[in-house]
CSV table of C-alpha atoms in Angstrom, one decimal:
chain,number,residue,atom,x,y,z
A,1,UNK,CA,131.6,152.4,117.3
A,2,UNK,CA,133.0,150.4,114.2
A,3,UNK,CA,134.2,147.2,114.7
A,4,UNK,CA,135.9,145.3,112.3
A,5,UNK,CA,136.3,141.1,112.0
A,6,UNK,CA,138.3,138.7,110.4
A,7,UNK,CA,137.1,135.7,109.0
A,8,UNK,CA,138.7,132.6,107.0
A,9,UNK,CA,140.6,129.3,107.1
A,10,UNK,CA,143.3,129.0,109.1
A,11,UNK,CA,145.2,126.8,106.9
A,12,UNK,CA,145.8,126.8,103.4
A,13,UNK,CA,148.2,124.9,101.5
A,14,UNK,CA,151.0,125.6,99.3
A,15,UNK,CA,150.5,127.4,95.9
A,16,UNK,CA,147.0,127.7,96.7
A,17,UNK,CA,145.0,131.2,97.6
A,18,UNK,CA,144.6,132.2,101.0
A,19,UNK,CA,140.9,134.1,100.4
A,20,UNK,CA,140.1,136.1,104.3
A,21,UNK,CA,136.5,138.3,104.4
A,22,UNK,CA,136.7,141.5,106.8
A,23,UNK,CA,133.5,142.1,108.4
A,24,UNK,CA,132.6,145.6,109.3
A,25,UNK,CA,129.8,146.2,112.1
A,26,UNK,CA,128.4,149.8,113.5
A,27,UNK,CA,129.4,151.4,110.6
A,28,UNK,CA,129.2,151.9,107.0
A,29,UNK,CA,132.4,151.0,104.3
A,30,UNK,CA,131.0,154.1,102.5
A,31,UNK,CA,133.5,157.3,102.6
A,32,UNK,CA,136.6,155.4,103.9
A,33,UNK,CA,139.7,153.2,102.5
A,34,UNK,CA,139.9,149.7,103.9
A,35,UNK,CA,143.4,147.8,104.1
A,36,UNK,CA,144.8,144.3,105.0
A,37,UNK,CA,147.8,144.1,106.7
A,38,UNK,CA,149.9,141.2,108.0
A,39,UNK,CA,152.2,140.1,110.4
A,40,UNK,CA,154.7,137.0,110.3
A,41,UNK,CA,155.1,135.3,114.0
A,42,UNK,CA,157.7,137.0,115.9
A,43,UNK,CA,157.6,139.9,112.9
A,44,UNK,CA,156.7,143.6,111.9
A,45,UNK,CA,153.9,145.0,110.2
A,46,UNK,CA,153.9,144.5,106.2
A,47,UNK,CA,151.2,146.3,104.5
A,48,UNK,CA,148.9,144.4,101.8
A,49,UNK,CA,146.9,146.6,100.0
A,50,UNK,CA,143.8,149.1,100.4
A,51,UNK,CA,140.3,149.1,98.3
A,52,UNK,CA,138.2,151.9,99.0
A,53,UNK,CA,134.0,151.9,99.3
A,54,UNK,CA,134.0,152.5,94.9
A,55,UNK,CA,136.2,149.8,94.5
A,56,UNK,CA,139.8,151.3,93.8
A,57,UNK,CA,142.6,149.4,94.8
A,58,UNK,CA,146.1,149.9,95.6
A,59,UNK,CA,148.3,147.0,96.2
A,60,UNK,CA,152.2,147.0,98.4
A,61,UNK,CA,154.0,145.9,94.8
A,62,UNK,CA,155.8,143.3,96.6
A,63,UNK,CA,152.6,141.5,96.8
A,64,UNK,CA,150.4,142.8,93.5
A,65,UNK,CA,151.7,139.9,91.1
A,66,UNK,CA,149.4,137.8,93.7
A,67,UNK,CA,146.9,139.7,95.4
A,68,UNK,CA,143.5,140.8,95.4
A,69,UNK,CA,141.5,143.2,97.4
A,70,UNK,CA,137.4,143.2,96.6
A,71,UNK,CA,134.0,144.3,98.2
A,72,UNK,CA,132.1,141.7,99.4
A,73,UNK,CA,128.5,140.6,98.3
A,74,UNK,CA,127.8,141.8,101.7
A,75,UNK,CA,127.7,146.3,101.3
A,76,UNK,CA,129.4,145.7,104.7
A,77,UNK,CA,132.7,143.5,103.7
A,78,UNK,CA,135.2,143.4,101.7
A,79,UNK,CA,138.1,140.4,101.0
A,80,UNK,CA,141.7,139.3,100.9
A,81,UNK,CA,142.7,137.0,98.1
A,82,UNK,CA,146.2,135.9,97.7
A,83,UNK,CA,147.5,133.4,95.1
A,84,UNK,CA,150.6,130.7,95.1
A,85,UNK,CA,151.0,131.0,99.5
A,86,UNK,CA,154.3,129.8,100.6
A,87,UNK,CA,154.9,129.0,104.3
A,88,UNK,CA,156.4,133.0,103.8
A,89,UNK,CA,152.7,134.1,103.7
A,90,UNK,CA,152.2,132.3,107.4
A,91,UNK,CA,151.5,135.0,109.4
A,92,UNK,CA,148.4,136.7,111.2
A,93,UNK,CA,146.4,139.4,109.0
A,94,UNK,CA,144.6,142.4,110.2
A,95,UNK,CA,142.2,144.1,108.1
A,96,UNK,CA,141.9,148.0,109.2
A,97,UNK,CA,140.3,151.0,108.9
A,98,UNK,CA,142.0,153.9,107.2
A,99,UNK,CA,141.1,156.8,110.2
A,100,UNK,CA,140.4,160.0,107.8
A,101,UNK,CA,138.8,160.1,105.2
A,102,UNK,CA,141.3,159.6,102.5
A,103,UNK,CA,143.7,157.1,101.9
A,104,UNK,CA,146.4,158.8,103.2
A,105,UNK,CA,145.8,157.8,107.1
A,106,UNK,CA,146.6,156.3,109.9
A,107,UNK,CA,144.9,152.7,110.5
A,108,UNK,CA,142.3,152.8,113.3
A,109,UNK,CA,140.1,150.5,114.2
A,110,UNK,CA,141.9,147.1,113.7
A,111,UNK,CA,140.4,143.8,113.1
A,112,UNK,CA,141.5,141.3,116.2
A,113,UNK,CA,143.4,139.6,113.2
A,114,UNK,CA,143.4,135.7,112.1
A,115,UNK,CA,146.2,133.2,112.2
A,116,UNK,CA,147.1,131.5,108.8
A,117,UNK,CA,149.5,129.2,108.4
A,118,UNK,CA,150.2,127.8,104.9
A,119,UNK,CA,151.2,124.2,105.3
A,120,UNK,CA,150.6,120.7,103.4
B,1,UNK,CA,159.6,152.6,99.0
B,2,UNK,CA,160.3,155.3,102.5
B,3,UNK,CA,161.6,152.8,105.0
B,4,UNK,CA,161.3,153.2,108.5
B,5,UNK,CA,164.4,152.4,110.8
B,6,UNK,CA,163.7,152.9,114.9
B,7,UNK,CA,166.2,152.4,117.2
B,8,UNK,CA,166.5,150.6,119.8
B,9,UNK,CA,165.6,147.2,118.5
B,10,UNK,CA,165.0,146.9,122.3
B,11,UNK,CA,165.0,148.8,125.4
B,12,UNK,CA,164.9,148.1,129.3
B,13,UNK,CA,163.9,151.3,131.5
B,14,UNK,CA,163.4,151.3,135.4
B,15,UNK,CA,159.7,152.1,136.3
B,16,UNK,CA,159.1,155.9,136.8
B,17,UNK,CA,162.2,156.2,134.4
B,18,UNK,CA,161.9,159.0,130.8
B,19,UNK,CA,161.6,155.6,127.8
B,20,UNK,CA,162.8,157.3,124.5
B,21,UNK,CA,162.3,155.6,120.8
B,22,UNK,CA,163.3,156.6,117.7
B,23,UNK,CA,162.1,156.7,114.0
B,24,UNK,CA,164.1,157.7,110.8
B,25,UNK,CA,162.5,157.4,107.8
B,26,UNK,CA,164.6,156.7,104.7
B,27,UNK,CA,162.4,160.4,103.3
B,28,UNK,CA,160.7,162.8,104.3
B,29,UNK,CA,156.8,162.3,105.4
B,30,UNK,CA,156.1,165.7,106.2
B,31,UNK,CA,154.1,167.2,103.2
B,32,UNK,CA,154.7,171.1,103.3
B,33,UNK,CA,151.7,171.9,101.2
B,34,UNK,CA,149.9,171.2,104.6
B,35,UNK,CA,153.0,171.0,106.7
B,36,UNK,CA,152.0,168.0,108.4
B,37,UNK,CA,154.0,164.8,109.2
B,38,UNK,CA,152.7,161.6,108.1
B,39,UNK,CA,153.8,159.7,110.8
B,40,UNK,CA,152.2,157.6,113.5
B,41,UNK,CA,152.9,156.0,116.2
B,42,UNK,CA,151.2,152.4,117.8
B,43,UNK,CA,151.2,150.4,121.0
B,44,UNK,CA,151.5,146.4,120.5
B,45,UNK,CA,150.3,143.6,123.2
B,46,UNK,CA,151.1,140.2,122.2
B,47,UNK,CA,147.9,139.0,121.0
B,48,UNK,CA,146.4,142.0,120.4
B,49,UNK,CA,146.2,144.4,117.0
B,50,UNK,CA,148.2,147.5,116.9
B,51,UNK,CA,146.9,150.2,119.0
B,52,UNK,CA,147.3,153.9,117.7
B,53,UNK,CA,149.1,156.0,120.4
B,54,UNK,CA,150.2,159.2,118.3
B,55,UNK,CA,149.0,160.5,114.6
B,56,UNK,CA,150.5,163.4,112.6
B,57,UNK,CA,153.9,162.5,114.3
B,58,UNK,CA,152.5,164.2,117.7
B,59,UNK,CA,148.6,164.7,118.2
B,60,UNK,CA,148.2,161.9,120.9
B,61,UNK,CA,145.2,159.8,120.5
B,62,UNK,CA,141.8,160.9,123.2
B,63,UNK,CA,142.5,158.5,125.6
B,64,UNK,CA,146.0,157.8,125.4
B,65,UNK,CA,147.7,158.7,128.6
B,66,UNK,CA,149.4,162.0,128.2
B,67,UNK,CA,153.1,160.5,129.2
B,68,UNK,CA,152.9,159.4,126.0
B,69,UNK,CA,154.2,162.0,123.6
B,70,UNK,CA,155.5,162.0,120.1
B,71,UNK,CA,157.9,164.3,117.8
B,72,UNK,CA,160.1,165.3,115.2
B,73,UNK,CA,159.6,166.2,111.7
B,74,UNK,CA,161.3,165.3,108.3
B,75,UNK,CA,162.5,162.4,108.4
B,76,UNK,CA,163.1,162.4,112.5
B,77,UNK,CA,160.8,161.1,115.0
B,78,UNK,CA,160.6,160.1,118.8
B,79,UNK,CA,158.3,158.7,121.0
B,80,UNK,CA,158.6,159.8,124.3
B,81,UNK,CA,157.3,157.9,127.7
B,82,UNK,CA,158.0,160.4,130.2
B,83,UNK,CA,157.7,158.0,133.6
B,84,UNK,CA,157.1,154.6,132.5
B,85,UNK,CA,154.6,152.1,134.1
B,86,UNK,CA,154.0,148.5,134.2
B,87,UNK,CA,151.2,148.9,131.7
B,88,UNK,CA,153.8,150.5,129.0
B,89,UNK,CA,155.7,147.0,128.6
B,90,UNK,CA,155.2,146.7,124.6
B,91,UNK,CA,156.2,146.8,121.5
B,92,UNK,CA,156.1,150.0,119.5
B,93,UNK,CA,155.9,150.5,116.3
B,94,UNK,CA,156.1,153.6,113.6
B,95,UNK,CA,154.5,154.0,110.4
B,96,UNK,CA,154.7,156.5,107.5
B,97,UNK,CA,151.3,157.2,105.7
B,98,UNK,CA,153.1,159.7,103.2
B,99,UNK,CA,153.0,157.3,100.5
B,100,UNK,CA,152.0,154.1,99.4
B,101,UNK,CA,153.0,151.3,99.7
B,102,UNK,CA,152.7,152.6,103.8
B,103,UNK,CA,155.3,151.0,105.6
B,104,UNK,CA,156.1,150.1,109.8
B,105,UNK,CA,159.4,150.6,111.4
B,106,UNK,CA,160.8,146.8,112.7
B,107,UNK,CA,159.4,147.8,116.1
B,108,UNK,CA,160.9,148.1,119.6
B,109,UNK,CA,160.3,146.0,122.5
B,110,UNK,CA,160.0,148.0,125.3
B,111,UNK,CA,160.5,146.1,129.0
B,112,UNK,CA,161.1,147.3,132.5
B,113,UNK,CA,164.4,146.9,133.8
């Protein structure tokens, strides 16, 4: 059974870069699309972007200028970099797999999520 | 972007009664090529990631109780819980996967009356 786990710093200073890693266990990254999704405190869900196993990416236009999603050096990891962060980027960040072997899919499974606070 | 709008924002229902949550998309999420609606429903409990309940607007995920059902097509969708149980208290989200950027409804908070 595929499981995902987010990792990274829980506190980032304003104007700096938020960097998170998602580690996939129980399965391979190959053949699937993988997304980052975030949820500000007490608010709804926002899709950030996805990456395919060949490195192709697709980002939410609302964040595109600041986002990079990349494959990790380990074949079972992928990462999120979000630059020039502000307090508005404070959120729980989730990684998730696209269930189907295509980009047009619901998300399942999800990682547990990692809370990230932007503050000096 | 496809805007997903849920109604109501919150809902209080008595145990054993029916709960109905609506989701409207600003554009169709139906692909005519395969006649499938690219619409999912999730349940989220505090401190947890969303849990998939329904895909393709009406296909219940394995292990999801059959009191949960999804219906609708095109731009109007409904999640129905036929007989509310205490463990169904949660926030529910619809999500379209018809086109990027993927978008979610704002969520509906379901409580016990």
